[in-house]
Structure formats: structure tokens, C-alpha cells
Short mmCIF file of C-alpha atoms and ligand atoms in Angstrom, two decimals:
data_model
loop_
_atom_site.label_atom_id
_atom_site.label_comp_id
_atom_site.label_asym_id
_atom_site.label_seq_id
_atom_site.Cartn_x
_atom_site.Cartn_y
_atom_site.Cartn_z
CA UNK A 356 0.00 0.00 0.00
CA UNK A 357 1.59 3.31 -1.14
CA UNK A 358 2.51 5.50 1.93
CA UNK A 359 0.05 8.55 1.92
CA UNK A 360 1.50 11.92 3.37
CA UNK A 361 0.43 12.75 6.69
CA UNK A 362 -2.65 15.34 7.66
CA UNK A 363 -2.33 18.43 9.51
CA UNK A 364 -3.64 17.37 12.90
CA UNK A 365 -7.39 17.59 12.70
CA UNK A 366 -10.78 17.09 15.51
CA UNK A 367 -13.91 15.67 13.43
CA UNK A 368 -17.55 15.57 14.35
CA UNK A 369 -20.19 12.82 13.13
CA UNK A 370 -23.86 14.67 13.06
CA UNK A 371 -25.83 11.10 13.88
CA UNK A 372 -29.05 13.06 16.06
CA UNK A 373 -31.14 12.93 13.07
CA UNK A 374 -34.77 10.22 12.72
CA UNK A 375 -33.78 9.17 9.50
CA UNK A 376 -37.17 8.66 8.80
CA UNK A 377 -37.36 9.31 5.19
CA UNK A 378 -35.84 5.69 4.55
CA UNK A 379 -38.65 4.09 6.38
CA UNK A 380 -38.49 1.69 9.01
CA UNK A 381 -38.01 1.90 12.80
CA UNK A 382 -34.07 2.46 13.47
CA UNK A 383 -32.95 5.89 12.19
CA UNK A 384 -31.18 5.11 9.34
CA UNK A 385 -27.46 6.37 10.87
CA UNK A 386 -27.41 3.07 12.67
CA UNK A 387 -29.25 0.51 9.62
CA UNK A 388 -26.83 -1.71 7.63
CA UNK A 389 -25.30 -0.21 4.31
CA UNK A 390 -22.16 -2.59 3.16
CA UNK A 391 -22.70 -5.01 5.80
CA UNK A 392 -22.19 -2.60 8.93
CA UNK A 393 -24.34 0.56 10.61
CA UNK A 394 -24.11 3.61 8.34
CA UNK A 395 -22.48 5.58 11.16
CA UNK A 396 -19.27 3.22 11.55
CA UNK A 397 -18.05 3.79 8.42
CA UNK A 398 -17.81 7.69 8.63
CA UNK A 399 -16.27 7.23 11.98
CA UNK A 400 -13.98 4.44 10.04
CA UNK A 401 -13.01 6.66 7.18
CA UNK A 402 -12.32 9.65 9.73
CA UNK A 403 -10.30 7.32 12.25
CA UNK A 404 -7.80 6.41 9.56
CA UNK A 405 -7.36 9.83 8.38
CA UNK A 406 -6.04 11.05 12.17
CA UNK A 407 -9.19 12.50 13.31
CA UNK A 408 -8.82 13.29 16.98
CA UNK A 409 -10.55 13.58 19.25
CA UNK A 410 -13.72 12.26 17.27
CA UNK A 411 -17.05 13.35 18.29
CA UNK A 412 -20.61 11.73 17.58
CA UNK A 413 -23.12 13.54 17.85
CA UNK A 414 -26.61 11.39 19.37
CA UNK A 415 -30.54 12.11 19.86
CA UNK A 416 -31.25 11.57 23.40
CA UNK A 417 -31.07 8.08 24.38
CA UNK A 418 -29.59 6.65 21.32
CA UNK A 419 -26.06 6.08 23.06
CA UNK A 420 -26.55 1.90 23.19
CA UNK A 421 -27.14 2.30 19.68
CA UNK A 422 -24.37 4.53 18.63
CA UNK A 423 -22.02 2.07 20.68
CA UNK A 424 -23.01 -0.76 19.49
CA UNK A 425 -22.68 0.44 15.64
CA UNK A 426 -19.12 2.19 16.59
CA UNK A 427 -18.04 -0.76 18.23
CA UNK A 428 -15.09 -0.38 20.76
CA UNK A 429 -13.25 2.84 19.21
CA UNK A 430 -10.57 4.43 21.11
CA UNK A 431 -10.97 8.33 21.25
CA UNK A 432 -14.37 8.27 20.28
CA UNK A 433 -16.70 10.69 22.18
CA UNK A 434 -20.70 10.54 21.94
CA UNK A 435 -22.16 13.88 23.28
CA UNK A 436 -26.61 14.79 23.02
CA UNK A 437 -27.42 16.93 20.06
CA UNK A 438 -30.24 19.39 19.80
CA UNK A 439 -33.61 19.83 18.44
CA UNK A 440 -31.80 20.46 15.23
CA UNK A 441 -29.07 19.93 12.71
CA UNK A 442 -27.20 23.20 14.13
CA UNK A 443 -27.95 23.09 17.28
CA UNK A 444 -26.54 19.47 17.02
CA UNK A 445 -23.05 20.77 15.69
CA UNK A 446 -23.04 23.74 18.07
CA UNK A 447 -23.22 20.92 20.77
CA UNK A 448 -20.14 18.80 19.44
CA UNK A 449 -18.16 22.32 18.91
CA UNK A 450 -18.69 22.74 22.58
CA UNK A 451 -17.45 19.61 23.62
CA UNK A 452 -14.40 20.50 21.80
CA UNK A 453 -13.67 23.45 23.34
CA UNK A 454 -12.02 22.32 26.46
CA UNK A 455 -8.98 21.18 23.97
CA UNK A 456 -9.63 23.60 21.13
CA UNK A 457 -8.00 21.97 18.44
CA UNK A 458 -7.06 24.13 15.27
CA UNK A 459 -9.08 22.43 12.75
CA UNK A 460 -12.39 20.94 12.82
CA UNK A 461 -14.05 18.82 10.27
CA UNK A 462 -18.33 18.57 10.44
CA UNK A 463 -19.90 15.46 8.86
CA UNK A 464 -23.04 13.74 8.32
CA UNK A 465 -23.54 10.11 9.28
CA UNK A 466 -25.56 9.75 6.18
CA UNK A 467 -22.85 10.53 3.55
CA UNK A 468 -20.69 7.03 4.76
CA UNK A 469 -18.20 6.86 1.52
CA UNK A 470 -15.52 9.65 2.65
CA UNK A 471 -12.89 9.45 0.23
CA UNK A 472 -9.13 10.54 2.28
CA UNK A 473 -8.60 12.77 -0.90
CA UNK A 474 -11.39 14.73 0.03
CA UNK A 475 -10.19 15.20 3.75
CA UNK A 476 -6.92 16.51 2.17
CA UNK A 477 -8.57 18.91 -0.08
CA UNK A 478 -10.90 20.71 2.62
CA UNK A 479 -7.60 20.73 4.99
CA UNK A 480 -5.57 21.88 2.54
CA UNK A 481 -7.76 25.05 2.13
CA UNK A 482 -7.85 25.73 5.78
CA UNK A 483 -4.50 27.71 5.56
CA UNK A 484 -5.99 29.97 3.13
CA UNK A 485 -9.60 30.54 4.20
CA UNK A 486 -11.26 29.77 7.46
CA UNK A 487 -13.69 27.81 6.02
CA UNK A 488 -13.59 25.30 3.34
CA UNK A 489 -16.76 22.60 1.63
CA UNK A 490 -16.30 20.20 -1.31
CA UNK A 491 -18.90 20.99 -3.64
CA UNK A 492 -19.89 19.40 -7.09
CA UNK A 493 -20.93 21.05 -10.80
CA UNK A 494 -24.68 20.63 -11.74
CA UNK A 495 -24.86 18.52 -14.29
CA UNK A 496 -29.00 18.60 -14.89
CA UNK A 497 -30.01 21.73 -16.25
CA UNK A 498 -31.49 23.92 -13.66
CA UNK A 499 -35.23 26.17 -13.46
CA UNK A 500 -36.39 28.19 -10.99
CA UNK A 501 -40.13 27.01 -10.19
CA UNK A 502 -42.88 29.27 -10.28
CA UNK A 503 -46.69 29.08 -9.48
CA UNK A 504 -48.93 26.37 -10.22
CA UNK A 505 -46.15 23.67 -11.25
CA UNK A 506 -44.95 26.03 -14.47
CA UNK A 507 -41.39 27.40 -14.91
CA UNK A 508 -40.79 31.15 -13.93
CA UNK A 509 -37.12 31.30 -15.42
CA UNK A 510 -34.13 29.16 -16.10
CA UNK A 511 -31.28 29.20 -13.65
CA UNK A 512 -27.40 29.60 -14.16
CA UNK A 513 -26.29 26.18 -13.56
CA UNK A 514 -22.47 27.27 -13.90
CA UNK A 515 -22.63 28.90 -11.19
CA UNK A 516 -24.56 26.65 -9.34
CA UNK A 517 -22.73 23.86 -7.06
CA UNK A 518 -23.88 21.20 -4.70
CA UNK A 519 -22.63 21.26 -1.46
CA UNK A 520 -21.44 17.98 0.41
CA UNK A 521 -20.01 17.29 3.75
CA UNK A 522 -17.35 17.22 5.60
CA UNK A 523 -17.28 21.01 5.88
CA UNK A 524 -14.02 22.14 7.09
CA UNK A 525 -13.24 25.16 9.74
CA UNK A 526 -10.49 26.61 11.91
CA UNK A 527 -12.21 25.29 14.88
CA UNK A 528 -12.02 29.07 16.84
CA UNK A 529 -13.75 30.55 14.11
CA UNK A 530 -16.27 28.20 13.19
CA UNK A 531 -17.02 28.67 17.32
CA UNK A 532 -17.27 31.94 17.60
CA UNK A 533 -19.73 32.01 14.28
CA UNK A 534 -22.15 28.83 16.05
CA UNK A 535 -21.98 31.59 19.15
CA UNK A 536 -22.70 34.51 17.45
CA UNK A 537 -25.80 32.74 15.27
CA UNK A 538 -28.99 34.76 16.35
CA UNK A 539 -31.41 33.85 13.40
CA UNK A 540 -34.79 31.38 14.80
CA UNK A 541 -33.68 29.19 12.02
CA UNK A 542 -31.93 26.50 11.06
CA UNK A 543 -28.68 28.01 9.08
CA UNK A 544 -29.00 24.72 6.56
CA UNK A 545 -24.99 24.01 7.03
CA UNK A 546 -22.08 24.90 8.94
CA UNK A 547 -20.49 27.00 5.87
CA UNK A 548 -23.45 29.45 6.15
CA UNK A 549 -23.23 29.89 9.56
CA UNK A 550 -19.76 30.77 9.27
CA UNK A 551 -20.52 32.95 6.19
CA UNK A 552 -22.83 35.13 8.37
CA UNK A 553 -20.36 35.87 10.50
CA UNK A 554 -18.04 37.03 7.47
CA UNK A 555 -15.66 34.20 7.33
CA UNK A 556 -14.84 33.41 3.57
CA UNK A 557 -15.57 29.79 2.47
CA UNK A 558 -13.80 27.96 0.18
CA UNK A 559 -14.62 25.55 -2.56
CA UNK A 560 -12.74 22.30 -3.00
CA UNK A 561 -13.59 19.51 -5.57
CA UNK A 562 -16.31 17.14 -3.84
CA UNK A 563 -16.86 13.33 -4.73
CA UNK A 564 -19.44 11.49 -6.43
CA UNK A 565 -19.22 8.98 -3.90
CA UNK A 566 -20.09 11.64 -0.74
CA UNK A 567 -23.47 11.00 -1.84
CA UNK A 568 -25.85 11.29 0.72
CA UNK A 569 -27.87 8.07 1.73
CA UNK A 570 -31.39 9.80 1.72
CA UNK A 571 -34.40 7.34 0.91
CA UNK A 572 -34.45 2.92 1.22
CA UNK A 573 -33.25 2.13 -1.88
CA UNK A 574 -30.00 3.73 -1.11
CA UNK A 575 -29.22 1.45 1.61
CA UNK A 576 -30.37 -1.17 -1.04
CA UNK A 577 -27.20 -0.52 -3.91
CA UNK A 578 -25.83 -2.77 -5.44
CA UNK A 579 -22.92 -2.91 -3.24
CA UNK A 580 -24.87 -3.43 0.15
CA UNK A 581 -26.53 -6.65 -1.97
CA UNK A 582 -30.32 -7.12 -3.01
CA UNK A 583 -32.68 -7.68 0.27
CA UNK A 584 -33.50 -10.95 -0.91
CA UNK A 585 -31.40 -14.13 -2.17
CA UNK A 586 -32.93 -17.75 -2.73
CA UNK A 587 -30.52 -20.98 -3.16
CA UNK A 588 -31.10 -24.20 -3.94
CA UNK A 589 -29.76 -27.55 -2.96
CA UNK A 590 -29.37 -31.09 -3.99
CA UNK A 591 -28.35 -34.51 -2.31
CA UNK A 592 -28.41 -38.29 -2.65
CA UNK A 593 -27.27 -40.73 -0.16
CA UNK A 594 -27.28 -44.87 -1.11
CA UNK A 595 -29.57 -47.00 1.10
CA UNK A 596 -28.06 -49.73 2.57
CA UNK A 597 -28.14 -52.62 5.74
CA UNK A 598 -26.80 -51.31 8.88
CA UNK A 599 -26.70 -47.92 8.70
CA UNK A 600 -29.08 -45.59 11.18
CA UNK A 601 -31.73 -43.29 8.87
CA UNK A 602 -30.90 -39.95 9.98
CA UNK A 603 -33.47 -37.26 8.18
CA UNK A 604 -33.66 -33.34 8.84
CA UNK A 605 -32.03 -34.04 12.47
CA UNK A 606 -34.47 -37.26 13.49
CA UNK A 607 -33.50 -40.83 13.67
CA UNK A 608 -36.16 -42.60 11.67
CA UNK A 609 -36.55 -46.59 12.37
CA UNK A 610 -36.27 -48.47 9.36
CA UNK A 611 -34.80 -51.50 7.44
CA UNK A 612 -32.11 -49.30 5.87
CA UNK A 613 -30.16 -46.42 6.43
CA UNK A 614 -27.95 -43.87 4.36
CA UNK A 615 -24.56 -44.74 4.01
CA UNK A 616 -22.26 -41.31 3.74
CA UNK A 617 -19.12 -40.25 5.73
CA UNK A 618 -20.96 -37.88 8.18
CA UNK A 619 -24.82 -39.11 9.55
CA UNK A 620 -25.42 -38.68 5.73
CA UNK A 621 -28.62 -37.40 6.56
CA UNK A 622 -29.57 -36.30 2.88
CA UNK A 623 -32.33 -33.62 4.07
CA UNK A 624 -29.88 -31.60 5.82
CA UNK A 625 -27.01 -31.69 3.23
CA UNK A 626 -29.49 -30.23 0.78
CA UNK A 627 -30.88 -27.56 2.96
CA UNK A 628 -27.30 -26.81 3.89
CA UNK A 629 -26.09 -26.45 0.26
CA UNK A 630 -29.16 -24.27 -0.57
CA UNK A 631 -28.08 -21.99 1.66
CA UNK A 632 -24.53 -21.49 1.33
CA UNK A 633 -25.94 -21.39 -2.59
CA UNK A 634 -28.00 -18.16 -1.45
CA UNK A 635 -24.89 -16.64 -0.16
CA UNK A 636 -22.74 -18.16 -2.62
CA UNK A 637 -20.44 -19.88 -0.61
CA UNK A 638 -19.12 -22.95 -2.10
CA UNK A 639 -21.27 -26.45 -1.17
CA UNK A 640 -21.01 -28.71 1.73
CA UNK A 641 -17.66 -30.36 0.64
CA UNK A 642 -15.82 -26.90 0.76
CA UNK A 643 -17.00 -26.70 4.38
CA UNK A 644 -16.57 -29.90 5.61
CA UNK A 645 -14.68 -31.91 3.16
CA UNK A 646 -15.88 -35.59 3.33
CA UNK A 647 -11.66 -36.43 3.29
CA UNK A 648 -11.25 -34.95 6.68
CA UNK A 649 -11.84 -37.32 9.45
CA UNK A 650 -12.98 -34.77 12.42
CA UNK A 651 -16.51 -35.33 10.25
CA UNK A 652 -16.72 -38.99 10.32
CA UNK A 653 -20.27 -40.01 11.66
CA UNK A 654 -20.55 -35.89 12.56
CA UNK A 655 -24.31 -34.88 12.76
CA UNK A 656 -25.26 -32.88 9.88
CA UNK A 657 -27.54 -30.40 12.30
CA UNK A 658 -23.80 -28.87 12.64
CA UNK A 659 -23.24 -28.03 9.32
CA UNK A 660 -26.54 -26.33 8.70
CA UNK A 661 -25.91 -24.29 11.62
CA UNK A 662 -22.28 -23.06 10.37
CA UNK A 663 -24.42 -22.20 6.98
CA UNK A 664 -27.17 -20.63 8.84
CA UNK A 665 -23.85 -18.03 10.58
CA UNK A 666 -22.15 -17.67 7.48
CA UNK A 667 -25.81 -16.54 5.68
CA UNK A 668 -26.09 -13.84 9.20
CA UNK A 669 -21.98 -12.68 8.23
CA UNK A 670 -22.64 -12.12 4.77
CA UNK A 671 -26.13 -10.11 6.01
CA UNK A 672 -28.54 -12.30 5.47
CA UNK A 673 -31.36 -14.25 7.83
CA UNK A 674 -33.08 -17.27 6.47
CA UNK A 675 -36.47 -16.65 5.73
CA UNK A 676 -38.78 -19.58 4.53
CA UNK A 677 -37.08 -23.37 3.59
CA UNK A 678 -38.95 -25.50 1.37
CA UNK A 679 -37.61 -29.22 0.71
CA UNK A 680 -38.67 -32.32 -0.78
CA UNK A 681 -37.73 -35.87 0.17
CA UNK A 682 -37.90 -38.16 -2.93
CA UNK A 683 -37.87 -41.74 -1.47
CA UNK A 684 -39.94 -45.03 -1.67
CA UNK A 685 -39.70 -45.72 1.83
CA UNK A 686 -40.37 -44.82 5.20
CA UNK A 687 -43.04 -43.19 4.72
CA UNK A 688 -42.23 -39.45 5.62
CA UNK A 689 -45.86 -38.07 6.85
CA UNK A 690 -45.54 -39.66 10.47
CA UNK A 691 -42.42 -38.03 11.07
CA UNK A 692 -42.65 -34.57 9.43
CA UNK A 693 -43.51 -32.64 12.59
CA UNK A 694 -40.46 -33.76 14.33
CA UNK A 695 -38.35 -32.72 11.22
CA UNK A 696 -39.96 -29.03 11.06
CA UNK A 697 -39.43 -28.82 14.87
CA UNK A 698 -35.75 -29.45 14.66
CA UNK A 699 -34.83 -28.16 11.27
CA UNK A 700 -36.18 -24.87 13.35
CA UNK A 701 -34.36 -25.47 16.21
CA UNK A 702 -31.70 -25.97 13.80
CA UNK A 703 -31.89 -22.81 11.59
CA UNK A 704 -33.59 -20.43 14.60
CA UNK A 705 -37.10 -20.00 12.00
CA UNK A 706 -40.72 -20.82 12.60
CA UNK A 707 -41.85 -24.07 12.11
CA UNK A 708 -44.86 -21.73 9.96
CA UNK A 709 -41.69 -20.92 7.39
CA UNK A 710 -40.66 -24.71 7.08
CA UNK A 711 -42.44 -26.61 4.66
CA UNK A 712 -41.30 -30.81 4.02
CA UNK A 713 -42.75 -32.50 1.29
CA UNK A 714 -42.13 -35.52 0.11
CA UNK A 715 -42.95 -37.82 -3.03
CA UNK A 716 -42.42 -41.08 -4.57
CA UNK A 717 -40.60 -41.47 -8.53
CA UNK A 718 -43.68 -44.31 -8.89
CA UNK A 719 -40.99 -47.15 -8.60
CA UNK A 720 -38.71 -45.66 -11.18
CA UNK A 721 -35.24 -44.97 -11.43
CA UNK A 722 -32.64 -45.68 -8.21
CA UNK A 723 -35.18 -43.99 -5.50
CA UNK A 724 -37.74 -46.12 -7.08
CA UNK A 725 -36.16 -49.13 -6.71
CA UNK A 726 -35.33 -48.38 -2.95
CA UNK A 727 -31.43 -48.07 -3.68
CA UNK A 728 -31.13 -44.38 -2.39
CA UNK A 729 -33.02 -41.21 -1.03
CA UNK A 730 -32.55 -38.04 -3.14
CA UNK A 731 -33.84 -34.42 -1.09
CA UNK A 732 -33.52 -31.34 -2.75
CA UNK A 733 -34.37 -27.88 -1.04
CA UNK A 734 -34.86 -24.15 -2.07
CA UNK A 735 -34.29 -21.40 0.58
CA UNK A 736 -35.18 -18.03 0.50
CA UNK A 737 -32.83 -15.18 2.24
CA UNK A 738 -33.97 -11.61 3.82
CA UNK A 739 -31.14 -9.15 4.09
CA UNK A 740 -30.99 -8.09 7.88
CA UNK A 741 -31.50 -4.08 7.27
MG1 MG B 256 -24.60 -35.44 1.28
#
């Protein structure tokens, strides 16, 4: 990894105080999954590794469980009660900084979680020219001003139009003094025009498409943070032979036969297993447990399904509904079925309701038929865990 140049040394505070209710749901969305972790760790992440210290994040009242729970155990990390809004939010964190007044301060929203280090250099960068700095981005859409009734009163000047992103950047003392000064009722909008009213020049540094602000469900749904639903589908076969126990979805079933296989060989299981390390795409039973390795010998299959079952949670995922069929002659599988759904639940931690076993009959034909093996095959369906 190529050695990047150090930062001027720089405090940073994480606005997290907001509802997030646009994206729907019941957890504001600074502390729902985006990439496989809260939204607010990866801000905090991004702004760690650039030398942000001390770090503040600031909560809505009562949210500090969550917020430590989604930072996880981060040295230097400091959670202090926001306001009743977005300003009075950052004027809180400023406070809390002014014990130690560092020299620079970066403000940033929890909802904009891809903070590119390039942009952190830009906005410091500025800070020995103008007390203020924001990364900002051309309009590329043509731009109208809106009039009454839904028509268009004029056209707008889109070059000298920018969006605005966060981090904003300030010498901390004067980005103080302008939060202390602020006498308007109303919310200022961001930190730049607070400063602004109280005459400090901001400057303009090149933003980055990928600052974008995670505003409504579908953008914690991108392609990177993986669809909310996966199926997978699996497929065993197991020979029948003397003197082997009949293990099936976790239950020992009394019979003349049993499935010969280097584990219980329970054929249910393997196929419910492979469907959902299929969902996930994570290889197939062998890769897991390969039959060649002896610590499996005679192992019961419940195990395996329960290591797929984790790996499914890591990669984001919760089962959601299994639905398998046992193709055999004989035993009969109808007597037995409620046992099966009541450990393949106990199993995989879902209702019994979302576990459906069927099973049929090949009418004679073909190896099952004849009695010389039991085929199962299974199809799973995934949730993502938002
Ligand atoms: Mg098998």
C-alpha cells in the first residue's frame, strides 16, 4: 500500500441526532446496515484512519446503546446529546471540543458514509488559506427556478450553481465563535453558512461522487450493500443400505435401511445446507466440511446447517422460509414430518410456519424407485438483515 502523506492534525464531528425517517423503518437510518455494517461506523472508520482526533458523535437523546453498538469499541471516540436540530446538534459537538480547542475541525453527516481521504486533504488543505472550506460538485442537470402552479418562472445559471457535500471544514475558533454569534430562529442549513454570516470566507474544493448522501431505502439497497432478498437451492443423494441408522432433517427414523455417507449422511440436511450457502454463494457442503477430513466422520449434519445458517447472518442475510422435498420409496415421511420441522427450526432459529417438508415417490422408477437411495432437494429463500 503506497505511503500517503500525513494530515495536519485535525478534531472531526459525526452529526448522527437525526430520525432518519425518510428511509422508512423503525431504526434511524445512521445506525441501519449499508455494506454489511451501521451507516455511522463507516464515517467514523473513514475519519479514524485519516487522524481524526478527538472524534465526536453527535446522538438524539437516548440513542447512546445504539451509537455504541454500531461504533463498536473505538478508542478516542466521544458521543455527546445533540439538539432539536441539525445546528444546534453541531453547536453541541463544537462545545465539547472546546475544552482542547483543536485548530481544525471537520463537520460530517452520518448519512454521507463513503468519505474518500482525498477529500479530507482537499478541505484541509484550504484551511491555511480561508477559514472555512466545503467540497462541492458542478450541476450537471439543467437547472429552473419554479414558479406558481407547477410552471417554470425562469431558467437558472447552472455554472454557477454547485452542490454542497459534507465534511465542511473550519479553523475550529472561528467556526465557534460564528455557532456563538448565530442569532437567526432558524436552522442556518450548514455549517459554511453559519460561518458565512459571520463574514468568514468559504472555500470551494472539488467534492466526490461517492459523498453521496444516503437519503431514501433504496440507497441502503445498492448494489454494493446486496439485493434484500437471495434464494438458493440444494441437492443430495445418499445410497440406502443394511446397517446404517436413517438420519433425516435431524431425526432418527426406524427403518430397514439407512444412508450410508461419511458424516450421519442425513440427505435432508445436506441439501438444505447447500441451498443456503448457494444463497450466499459460498461454495457447497464439501468446501465446508470436506468428506476427506476425518474430524466429520459419523458428525451430525444439524452442525453443518448451523455453520451455513452463521455464514448466511456474516454475509447479512437471515433465512427466511425453507422449502424441501424428500424423494424416497420408503419410510413413509408423513408420520415423522412434525419432528423434522421442529428441529430443522431449532436448527436454523425459524418458525416451524416458514418450514415446509414434502415428500414424493418417482412411482418405482429410477434408483429412489427401486429403494437403492433417497434423493432431497431444497430451495431457501434469504432476507437481508437491514
Ligand atoms: Mg450429502
Amino acid at each position: 500500500m503506497a505511503v500517503e502523506p500525513p494530515l495536519p492534525p485535525f478534531s472531526a464531528i459525526v452529526v448522527a441526532a437525526g430520525k432518519g425517517l425518510r428511509v422508512g423503518g423503525v431504526l434511524p437510518k445512521q445506525y441501519r446496515t449499508w455494506r454489511g455494517r451501521p451507516l455511522l461506523s463507516h464515517s467514523v472508520e473513514k475519519l479514524r484512519e485519516a487522524g481524526a482526533s478527538p472524534l465526536i458523535v453527535v446522538i438524539a437523546q437516548g440513542a447512546e446503546d445504539h451509537a455504541r453498538e454500531a461504533v463498536g469499541d473505538v478508542a478516542d471516540v466521544r458521543f455527546v446529546t445533540g439538539g432539536a436540530n441539525r445546528q444546534d446538534s453541531v453547536a453541541a459537538g463544537l462545545e465539547a471540543l472546546a475544552g482542547d480547542a483543536p485548530a481544525r475541525v471537520l463537520v460530517h453527516d452520518a448519512a454521507r458514509p463513503d468519505l474518500p481521504r482525498g477529500v479530507i486533504e482537499r478541505l484541509l488543505d484550504a484551511l491555511s488559506q480561508h477559514p472555512g472550506a466545503i467540497p462541492v460538485l458542478p450541476v450537471v442537470d439543467s437547472v429552473v427556478v419554479a414558479g406558481p402552479r407547477a410552471t417554470m418562472a425562469d431558467k437558472a445559471e447552472r455554472e454557477s450553481l454547485r452542490r454542497v457535500q459534507t465534511p465542511q471544514a473550519f479553523r475550529y475558533d472561528a467556526i465557534l465563535a460564528a455557532h456563538r454569534a448565530w442569532v437567526g430562529d432558524t436552522d442556518a442549513g450548514d455549517d459554511a453558512q453559519v460561518l458565512a454570516a459571520h463574514g468568514g470566507e468559504i472555500a470551494l474544493v472539488r467534492g466526490d461522487e461517492r459523498l453521496k448522501k444516503i437519503t431514501f431505502a433504496e440507497d441502503l439497497m445498492d448494489s454494493a450493500n446486496g439485493p434484500a432478498f437471495r434464494i438458493g437451492q440444494g441437492f443430495d443423494v445418499h445410497r440406502l443400505v443394511q446397517g446404517e441408522e436413517l438420519w433425516l432433517c435431524g431425526v432418527r427414523i426406524e427403518h430397514e435401511k439407512g444412508l450410508a455417507g461419511h458424516s450421519d449422511a442425513d440427505v435432508a440436511l445436506h441439501a438444505i445446507t447447500d441451498a443456503v450457502l448457494g444463497a450466499v454463494a459460498q461454495g457447497d457442503i464439501g468446501t465446508h466440511f470436506p468428506p476427506s477430513d476425518p474430524q466429520w466422520a459419523g458428525a451430525r449434519s444439524g452442525r453443518f446447517l448451523e455453520h451455513a445458517v452463521s455464514l448466511a447472518r456474516d454475509a447479512g442475510y437471515a433465512l427466511s422460509n425453507i422449502d424441501l422435498t424428500i424423494i424416497c420409496e420408503a419410510p413413509r415421511i408423513g408420520p415423522h414430518r412434525p419432528t423434522m420441522r421442529a428441529e430443522v427450526a431449532r436448527l436454523t432459529g425459524i418458525a416451524e410456519s416458514a418450514i415446509s417438508i414434502k415428500a414424493t415417490t418417482t412411482e418405482r422408477l429410477g434408483f429412489t424407485g427401486r429403494g437403492e437411495g433417497i434423493a432431497a432437494q431444497a430451495i431457501v429463500g434469504l432476507a437481508a438483515i437491514r
